[in-house]
Amino acid sequence: QITLKESGPTLVKPTQTLTLTCTFSGFSLSTSGVGVGWIRQPPGKALEWLALIYWNDDKRYSPSLKSRLTITKDTSKNQVVLTMTNMDPVDTATYYCAHSGQLAAFDIWGQGTMVTVSS
Amino acid sequence: QSVLTQPPSVSGAPGQRVTISCTGSSSNIGAGYDVHWYQQLPGTAPKLLIYGNSNRPSGVPDRFSGSKSGTSASLAITGLQAEDEADYYCQSYDSSLSGPNWVFGGGTKLTVL
């Protein structure tokens, strides 16, 4: 059974850097074809894809946020970390991590973690 | 402004059939990239409903079906039930000049009357 869980601060100040960790179980990020992505959802708004890292360390970023994002993986710890620099109140959202595998879709999602950006 | 366009809302009575459209362009759906659909019940994380345009993951009722044609895709729900009331999102891949990108639609709120 695949599960993912996001963790990180619930409140960050403007201009600070956000670090979120996705801890997963039930699969290995060293298995060919497997990836973990990050998606966010501002309150009452649509989903927005942020980043994706594959088993071979191939990394993809949203073009509009690429300069602010870094995604890394620790295969031994079954974790994927997303950092987002220069946080702004518009970045207030629920941040989800999700598994991407054979189906080429985000087939299993974490519960999400709400991050508020405010001074 | 989402790259994939969905109607903000649709509604239907129990037992009826509803469809939700997802309109893209030549850089995403029209380029042949697959469309996936997600259901988000109130206060919960999205759940994969349809993958690869028309395939249902294990456990998804066959009341849900997907199709794709040209630069658009559709999600159909037959035999509408109260528990289907949720937000629905389409998702695809976009290869525009700004860079490769996984894109979502703006979401459609389904109300069961």
PDB file of C-alpha atoms in Angstrom:
ATOM      1  CA  GLN A   1       0.000   0.000   0.000  1.00  0.00           C
ATOM      2  CA  ILE A   2       1.449   3.326  -1.081  1.00  0.00           C
ATOM      3  CA  THR A   3       1.184   6.239   1.323  1.00  0.00           C
ATOM      4  CA  LEU A   4       2.675   9.735   1.324  1.00  0.00           C
ATOM      5  CA  LYS A   5       2.672  12.370   4.021  1.00  0.00           C
ATOM      6  CA  GLU A   6       3.746  15.992   3.832  1.00  0.00           C
ATOM      7  CA  SER A   7       5.385  17.814   6.718  1.00  0.00           C
ATOM      8  CA  GLY A   8       6.741  21.283   7.300  1.00  0.00           C
ATOM      9  CA  PRO A   9       5.924  24.638   8.855  1.00  0.00           C
ATOM     10  CA  THR A  10       2.346  25.856   8.927  1.00  0.00           C
ATOM     11  CA  LEU A  11       3.373  29.505   9.010  1.00  0.00           C
ATOM     12  CA  VAL A  12       6.235  31.282   7.255  1.00  0.00           C
ATOM     13  CA  LYS A  13       7.049  34.959   6.969  1.00  0.00           C
ATOM     14  CA  PRO A  14       7.301  36.822   3.662  1.00  0.00           C
ATOM     15  CA  THR A  15      10.756  36.506   2.015  1.00  0.00           C
ATOM     16  CA  GLN A  16      11.548  33.361   4.021  1.00  0.00           C
ATOM     17  CA  THR A  17      12.353  29.986   2.467  1.00  0.00           C
ATOM     18  CA  LEU A  18       9.831  27.161   2.794  1.00  0.00           C
ATOM     19  CA  THR A  19      11.077  23.602   3.208  1.00  0.00           C
ATOM     20  CA  LEU A  20       8.578  20.772   2.878  1.00  0.00           C
ATOM     21  CA  THR A  21       9.261  17.071   3.286  1.00  0.00           C
ATOM     22  CA  CYS A  22       7.294  14.247   1.706  1.00  0.00           C
ATOM     23  CA  THR A  23       7.805  10.945   3.535  1.00  0.00           C
ATOM     24  CA  PHE A  24       6.489   7.936   1.687  1.00  0.00           C
ATOM     25  CA  SER A  25       6.121   4.190   2.021  1.00  0.00           C
ATOM     26  CA  GLY A  26       5.040   1.303  -0.159  1.00  0.00           C
ATOM     27  CA  PHE A  27       7.366   2.069  -3.064  1.00  0.00           C
ATOM     28  CA  SER A  28      10.979   2.897  -3.804  1.00  0.00           C
ATOM     29  CA  LEU A  29      12.164   6.017  -5.567  1.00  0.00           C
ATOM     30  CA  SER A  30      14.965   3.961  -7.059  1.00  0.00           C
ATOM     31  CA  THR A  31      12.512   1.912  -9.136  1.00  0.00           C
ATOM     32  CA  SER A  32      12.534   2.727 -12.842  1.00  0.00           C
ATOM     33  CA  GLY A  33       9.654   4.954 -13.923  1.00  0.00           C
ATOM     34  CA  VAL A  34       8.707   6.170 -10.463  1.00  0.00           C
ATOM     35  CA  GLY A  35       8.439   9.827  -9.567  1.00  0.00           C
ATOM     36  CA  VAL A  36       7.175  12.071  -6.783  1.00  0.00           C
ATOM     37  CA  GLY A  37       5.578  15.403  -7.541  1.00  0.00           C
ATOM     38  CA  TRP A  38       4.492  18.459  -5.597  1.00  0.00           C
ATOM     39  CA  ILE A  39       1.195  20.214  -6.294  1.00  0.00           C
ATOM     40  CA  ARG A  40      -0.348  23.111  -4.411  1.00  0.00           C
ATOM     41  CA  GLN A  41      -3.852  24.527  -4.020  1.00  0.00           C
ATOM     42  CA  PRO A  42      -4.569  28.037  -2.699  1.00  0.00           C
ATOM     43  CA  PRO A  43      -7.744  28.236  -0.616  1.00  0.00           C
ATOM     44  CA  GLY A  44     -10.777  27.939  -2.889  1.00  0.00           C
ATOM     45  CA  LYS A  45      -8.633  27.772  -6.025  1.00  0.00           C
ATOM     46  CA  ALA A  46      -7.375  25.231  -8.526  1.00  0.00           C
ATOM     47  CA  LEU A  47      -4.516  22.777  -8.353  1.00  0.00           C
ATOM     48  CA  GLU A  48      -1.100  23.946  -9.571  1.00  0.00           C
ATOM     49  CA  TRP A  49       1.795  21.608 -10.370  1.00  0.00           C
ATOM     50  CA  LEU A  50       5.130  22.707  -8.887  1.00  0.00           C
ATOM     51  CA  ALA A  51       7.841  20.107  -9.372  1.00  0.00           C
ATOM     52  CA  LEU A  52       8.569  16.446 -10.036  1.00  0.00           C
ATOM     53  CA  ILE A  53      11.582  14.241  -9.366  1.00  0.00           C
ATOM     54  CA  TYR A  54      12.149  10.861 -10.994  1.00  0.00           C
ATOM     55  CA  TRP A  55      13.908   7.706  -9.871  1.00  0.00           C
ATOM     56  CA  ASN A  56      16.952   8.658 -11.975  1.00  0.00           C
ATOM     57  CA  ASP A  57      17.175  12.115 -10.336  1.00  0.00           C
ATOM     58  CA  ASP A  58      15.683  13.831 -13.385  1.00  0.00           C
ATOM     59  CA  LYS A  59      14.017  16.984 -12.039  1.00  0.00           C
ATOM     60  CA  ARG A  60      11.264  19.070 -13.608  1.00  0.00           C
ATOM     61  CA  TYR A  61       9.971  22.434 -12.447  1.00  0.00           C
ATOM     62  CA  SER A  62       7.016  24.658 -13.222  1.00  0.00           C
ATOM     63  CA  PRO A  63       8.380  27.256 -15.665  1.00  0.00           C
ATOM     64  CA  SER A  64       6.700  30.089 -13.755  1.00  0.00           C
ATOM     65  CA  LEU A  65       8.285  29.088 -10.419  1.00  0.00           C
ATOM     66  CA  LYS A  66      11.509  27.451 -11.568  1.00  0.00           C
ATOM     67  CA  SER A  67      13.797  30.136 -10.159  1.00  0.00           C
ATOM     68  CA  ARG A  68      12.375  29.641  -6.653  1.00  0.00           C
ATOM     69  CA  LEU A  69      12.092  25.852  -6.438  1.00  0.00           C
ATOM     70  CA  THR A  70      14.473  23.023  -5.619  1.00  0.00           C
ATOM     71  CA  ILE A  71      13.430  19.389  -5.367  1.00  0.00           C
ATOM     72  CA  THR A  72      15.662  16.652  -3.983  1.00  0.00           C
ATOM     73  CA  LYS A  73      15.302  13.053  -2.898  1.00  0.00           C
ATOM     74  CA  ASP A  74      16.795  10.846  -0.218  1.00  0.00           C
ATOM     75  CA  THR A  75      16.137   7.329  -1.374  1.00  0.00           C
ATOM     76  CA  SER A  76      17.467   5.755   1.811  1.00  0.00           C
ATOM     77  CA  LYS A  77      15.035   7.753   3.930  1.00  0.00           C
ATOM     78  CA  ASN A  78      12.116   7.476   1.475  1.00  0.00           C
ATOM     79  CA  GLN A  79      11.816  11.245   1.412  1.00  0.00           C
ATOM     80  CA  VAL A  80      11.456  14.007  -1.146  1.00  0.00           C
ATOM     81  CA  VAL A  81      12.151  17.601  -0.124  1.00  0.00           C
ATOM     82  CA  LEU A  82      10.852  20.737  -1.820  1.00  0.00           C
ATOM     83  CA  THR A  83      12.262  24.155  -1.058  1.00  0.00           C
ATOM     84  CA  MET A  84      10.647  27.373  -2.222  1.00  0.00           C
ATOM     85  CA  THR A  85      12.492  30.642  -1.718  1.00  0.00           C
ATOM     86  CA  ASN A  86      11.237  34.181  -1.243  1.00  0.00           C
ATOM     87  CA  MET A  87       7.793  33.213   0.020  1.00  0.00           C
ATOM     88  CA  ASP A  88       4.928  35.659  -0.505  1.00  0.00           C
ATOM     89  CA  PRO A  89       1.357  35.749   0.834  1.00  0.00           C
ATOM     90  CA  VAL A  90       0.138  34.555  -2.588  1.00  0.00           C
ATOM     91  CA  ASP A  91       1.992  31.294  -1.889  1.00  0.00           C
ATOM     92  CA  THR A  92      -0.474  30.522   0.896  1.00  0.00           C
ATOM     93  CA  ALA A  93      -1.872  27.133  -0.044  1.00  0.00           C
ATOM     94  CA  THR A  94      -2.239  23.475   0.773  1.00  0.00           C
ATOM     95  CA  TYR A  95       0.815  21.676  -0.558  1.00  0.00           C
ATOM     96  CA  TYR A  96       0.464  18.067  -1.687  1.00  0.00           C
ATOM     97  CA  CYS A  97       3.002  15.479  -2.690  1.00  0.00           C
ATOM     98  CA  ALA A  98       1.925  12.647  -4.984  1.00  0.00           C
ATOM     99  CA  HIS A  99       3.269   9.408  -6.467  1.00  0.00           C
ATOM    100  CA  SER A 100       3.637   9.071 -10.222  1.00  0.00           C
ATOM    101  CA  GLY A 101       4.348   5.677 -11.666  1.00  0.00           C
ATOM    102  CA  GLN A 102       3.186   3.284 -14.284  1.00  0.00           C
ATOM    103  CA  LEU A 103      -0.073   5.122 -14.876  1.00  0.00           C
ATOM    104  CA  ALA A 104       1.854   8.339 -15.682  1.00  0.00           C
ATOM    105  CA  ALA A 105      -0.640  10.271 -13.574  1.00  0.00           C
ATOM    106  CA  PHE A 106      -0.513  11.368  -9.964  1.00  0.00           C
ATOM    107  CA  ASP A 107      -2.126   8.195  -8.728  1.00  0.00           C
ATOM    108  CA  ILE A 108      -1.649   8.429  -4.967  1.00  0.00           C
ATOM    109  CA  TRP A 109      -1.701  11.704  -3.031  1.00  0.00           C
ATOM    110  CA  GLY A 110      -0.700  12.712   0.461  1.00  0.00           C
ATOM    111  CA  GLN A 111      -3.201  14.386   2.752  1.00  0.00           C
ATOM    112  CA  GLY A 112      -1.658  17.794   2.138  1.00  0.00           C
ATOM    113  CA  THR A 113      -0.202  20.395   4.465  1.00  0.00           C
ATOM    114  CA  MET A 114      -1.509  23.944   4.762  1.00  0.00           C
ATOM    115  CA  VAL A 115       1.099  26.687   4.633  1.00  0.00           C
ATOM    116  CA  THR A 116       0.230  30.280   5.450  1.00  0.00           C
ATOM    117  CA  VAL A 117       2.544  33.114   4.496  1.00  0.00           C
ATOM    118  CA  SER A 118       2.072  36.078   6.782  1.00  0.00           C
ATOM    119  CA  SER A 119       4.129  38.488   8.833  1.00  0.00           C
TER     120      SER A 119
ATOM    121  CA  GLN B   1      -5.882  31.508 -15.962  1.00  0.00           C
ATOM    122  CA  SER B   2      -5.457  27.758 -16.390  1.00  0.00           C
ATOM    123  CA  VAL B   3      -3.938  26.239 -19.530  1.00  0.00           C
ATOM    124  CA  LEU B   4      -6.782  23.720 -19.589  1.00  0.00           C
ATOM    125  CA  THR B   5     -10.287  25.207 -19.557  1.00  0.00           C
ATOM    126  CA  GLN B   6     -13.125  23.620 -17.619  1.00  0.00           C
ATOM    127  CA  PRO B   7     -16.633  24.933 -16.879  1.00  0.00           C
ATOM    128  CA  PRO B   8     -16.703  26.347 -13.337  1.00  0.00           C
ATOM    129  CA  SER B   9     -19.781  24.347 -12.424  1.00  0.00           C
ATOM    130  CA  VAL B  10     -22.185  21.683 -13.590  1.00  0.00           C
ATOM    131  CA  SER B  11     -25.207  20.172 -11.920  1.00  0.00           C
ATOM    132  CA  GLY B  12     -27.589  17.293 -12.275  1.00  0.00           C
ATOM    133  CA  ALA B  13     -30.294  15.397 -10.453  1.00  0.00           C
ATOM    134  CA  PRO B  14     -29.687  11.970  -8.942  1.00  0.00           C
ATOM    135  CA  GLY B  15     -29.683   9.301 -11.622  1.00  0.00           C
ATOM    136  CA  GLN B  16     -28.907  11.726 -14.437  1.00  0.00           C
ATOM    137  CA  ARG B  17     -25.844  11.923 -16.660  1.00  0.00           C
ATOM    138  CA  VAL B  18     -23.474  14.874 -16.633  1.00  0.00           C
ATOM    139  CA  THR B  19     -20.376  15.666 -18.620  1.00  0.00           C
ATOM    140  CA  ILE B  20     -17.435  17.914 -17.804  1.00  0.00           C
ATOM    141  CA  SER B  21     -15.319  19.271 -20.628  1.00  0.00           C
ATOM    142  CA  CYS B  22     -11.613  20.056 -20.613  1.00  0.00           C
ATOM    143  CA  THR B  23     -10.366  22.194 -23.484  1.00  0.00           C
ATOM    144  CA  GLY B  24      -6.697  22.519 -24.262  1.00  0.00           C
ATOM    145  CA  SER B  25      -4.559  23.375 -27.260  1.00  0.00           C
ATOM    146  CA  SER B  26      -2.036  22.043 -29.734  1.00  0.00           C
ATOM    147  CA  SER B  27       0.726  22.144 -27.120  1.00  0.00           C
ATOM    148  CA  ASN B  28      -1.006  19.837 -24.660  1.00  0.00           C
ATOM    149  CA  ILE B  29      -4.084  17.690 -25.369  1.00  0.00           C
ATOM    150  CA  GLY B  30      -3.876  18.333 -29.119  1.00  0.00           C
ATOM    151  CA  ALA B  31      -0.242  17.234 -29.137  1.00  0.00           C
ATOM    152  CA  GLY B  32      -1.340  13.761 -28.105  1.00  0.00           C
ATOM    153  CA  TYR B  33      -0.575  13.921 -24.406  1.00  0.00           C
ATOM    154  CA  ASP B  34      -2.808  11.905 -22.137  1.00  0.00           C
ATOM    155  CA  VAL B  35      -5.521  13.465 -20.007  1.00  0.00           C
ATOM    156  CA  HIS B  36      -6.139  12.401 -16.431  1.00  0.00           C
ATOM    157  CA  TRP B  37      -9.078  13.275 -14.209  1.00  0.00           C
ATOM    158  CA  TYR B  38      -9.180  13.759 -10.436  1.00  0.00           C
ATOM    159  CA  GLN B  39     -12.051  13.943  -7.968  1.00  0.00           C
ATOM    160  CA  GLN B  40     -11.662  16.128  -4.891  1.00  0.00           C
ATOM    161  CA  LEU B  41     -14.300  15.653  -2.236  1.00  0.00           C
ATOM    162  CA  PRO B  42     -14.758  18.590   0.162  1.00  0.00           C
ATOM    163  CA  GLY B  43     -11.841  18.952   2.548  1.00  0.00           C
ATOM    164  CA  THR B  44      -9.869  16.040   1.117  1.00  0.00           C
ATOM    165  CA  ALA B  45      -6.932  15.444  -1.206  1.00  0.00           C
ATOM    166  CA  PRO B  46      -7.558  14.807  -4.902  1.00  0.00           C
ATOM    167  CA  LYS B  47      -8.080  11.217  -5.981  1.00  0.00           C
ATOM    168  CA  LEU B  48      -7.227   9.805  -9.404  1.00  0.00           C
ATOM    169  CA  LEU B  49     -10.465   9.020 -11.225  1.00  0.00           C
ATOM    170  CA  ILE B  50      -9.451   8.448 -14.859  1.00  0.00           C
ATOM    171  CA  TYR B  51      -5.957   7.976 -16.293  1.00  0.00           C
ATOM    172  CA  GLY B  52      -4.693   7.781 -19.843  1.00  0.00           C
ATOM    173  CA  ASN B  53      -7.832   9.495 -21.227  1.00  0.00           C
ATOM    174  CA  SER B  54     -10.279   6.684 -20.549  1.00  0.00           C
ATOM    175  CA  ASN B  55      -8.937   4.170 -18.030  1.00  0.00           C
ATOM    176  CA  ARG B  56     -10.308   3.675 -14.535  1.00  0.00           C
ATOM    177  CA  PRO B  57      -8.048   2.741 -11.624  1.00  0.00           C
ATOM    178  CA  SER B  58      -9.128  -0.216  -9.580  1.00  0.00           C
ATOM    179  CA  GLY B  59     -12.082   0.651  -7.356  1.00  0.00           C
ATOM    180  CA  VAL B  60     -13.491   3.490  -9.458  1.00  0.00           C
ATOM    181  CA  PRO B  61     -17.087   2.718 -10.472  1.00  0.00           C
ATOM    182  CA  ASP B  62     -17.838   2.286 -14.162  1.00  0.00           C
ATOM    183  CA  ARG B  63     -20.305   5.160 -13.854  1.00  0.00           C
ATOM    184  CA  PHE B  64     -17.244   7.322 -14.517  1.00  0.00           C
ATOM    185  CA  SER B  65     -15.813   7.401 -18.037  1.00  0.00           C
ATOM    186  CA  GLY B  66     -13.388   9.562 -19.962  1.00  0.00           C
ATOM    187  CA  SER B  67     -12.814  10.391 -23.599  1.00  0.00           C
ATOM    188  CA  LYS B  68     -10.530  12.566 -25.672  1.00  0.00           C
ATOM    189  CA  SER B  69     -10.803  14.066 -29.132  1.00  0.00           C
ATOM    190  CA  GLY B  70      -8.600  16.642 -30.789  1.00  0.00           C
ATOM    191  CA  THR B  71      -7.717  19.366 -28.303  1.00  0.00           C
ATOM    192  CA  SER B  72     -10.424  18.425 -25.786  1.00  0.00           C
ATOM    193  CA  ALA B  73     -11.354  15.745 -23.309  1.00  0.00           C
ATOM    194  CA  SER B  74     -14.502  14.922 -21.388  1.00  0.00           C
ATOM    195  CA  LEU B  75     -15.487  13.217 -18.172  1.00  0.00           C
ATOM    196  CA  ALA B  76     -18.924  11.630 -18.071  1.00  0.00           C
ATOM    197  CA  ILE B  77     -20.733  10.540 -14.941  1.00  0.00           C
ATOM    198  CA  THR B  78     -23.853   8.429 -15.310  1.00  0.00           C
ATOM    199  CA  GLY B  79     -26.354   7.449 -12.633  1.00  0.00           C
ATOM    200  CA  LEU B  80     -25.460  10.535 -10.607  1.00  0.00           C
ATOM    201  CA  GLN B  81     -25.307   9.999  -6.851  1.00  0.00           C
ATOM    202  CA  ALA B  82     -25.178  12.438  -3.958  1.00  0.00           C
ATOM    203  CA  GLU B  83     -21.680  11.210  -3.097  1.00  0.00           C
ATOM    204  CA  ASP B  84     -20.438  12.412  -6.502  1.00  0.00           C
ATOM    205  CA  GLU B  85     -20.744  16.019  -5.375  1.00  0.00           C
ATOM    206  CA  ALA B  86     -17.159  17.226  -5.552  1.00  0.00           C
ATOM    207  CA  ASP B  87     -14.643  19.252  -7.546  1.00  0.00           C
ATOM    208  CA  TYR B  88     -13.250  17.604 -10.673  1.00  0.00           C
ATOM    209  CA  TYR B  89      -9.940  18.478 -12.324  1.00  0.00           C
ATOM    210  CA  CYS B  90      -8.435  17.462 -15.634  1.00  0.00           C
ATOM    211  CA  GLN B  91      -4.661  17.270 -16.033  1.00  0.00           C
ATOM    212  CA  SER B  92      -2.300  16.835 -18.935  1.00  0.00           C
ATOM    213  CA  TYR B  93       1.229  17.693 -20.076  1.00  0.00           C
ATOM    214  CA  ASP B  94       2.144  20.851 -21.923  1.00  0.00           C
ATOM    215  CA  SER B  95       5.155  21.321 -24.165  1.00  0.00           C
ATOM    216  CA  SER B  96       4.932  25.031 -24.909  1.00  0.00           C
ATOM    217  CA  LEU B  97       7.942  27.262 -25.470  1.00  0.00           C
ATOM    218  CA  SER B  98       7.969  28.280 -21.805  1.00  0.00           C
ATOM    219  CA  GLY B  99       9.013  24.760 -20.918  1.00  0.00           C
ATOM    220  CA  PRO B 100       7.585  21.311 -20.263  1.00  0.00           C
ATOM    221  CA  ASN B 101       4.894  21.477 -17.690  1.00  0.00           C
ATOM    222  CA  TRP B 102       2.283  19.348 -15.996  1.00  0.00           C
ATOM    223  CA  VAL B 103      -0.935  21.375 -16.218  1.00  0.00           C
ATOM    224  CA  PHE B 104      -4.305  21.246 -14.493  1.00  0.00           C
ATOM    225  CA  GLY B 105      -7.663  22.615 -15.473  1.00  0.00           C
ATOM    226  CA  GLY B 106      -9.352  25.252 -13.357  1.00  0.00           C
ATOM    227  CA  GLY B 107     -11.668  22.681 -11.824  1.00  0.00           C
ATOM    228  CA  THR B 108     -15.406  22.056 -12.081  1.00  0.00           C
ATOM    229  CA  LYS B 109     -17.737  21.949  -9.113  1.00  0.00           C
ATOM    230  CA  LEU B 110     -20.390  19.274  -9.509  1.00  0.00           C
ATOM    231  CA  THR B 111     -23.605  19.871  -7.608  1.00  0.00           C
ATOM    232  CA  VAL B 112     -26.100  17.043  -7.217  1.00  0.00           C
ATOM    233  CA  LEU B 113     -29.521  18.661  -7.028  1.00  0.00           C
TER     234      LEU B 113
END
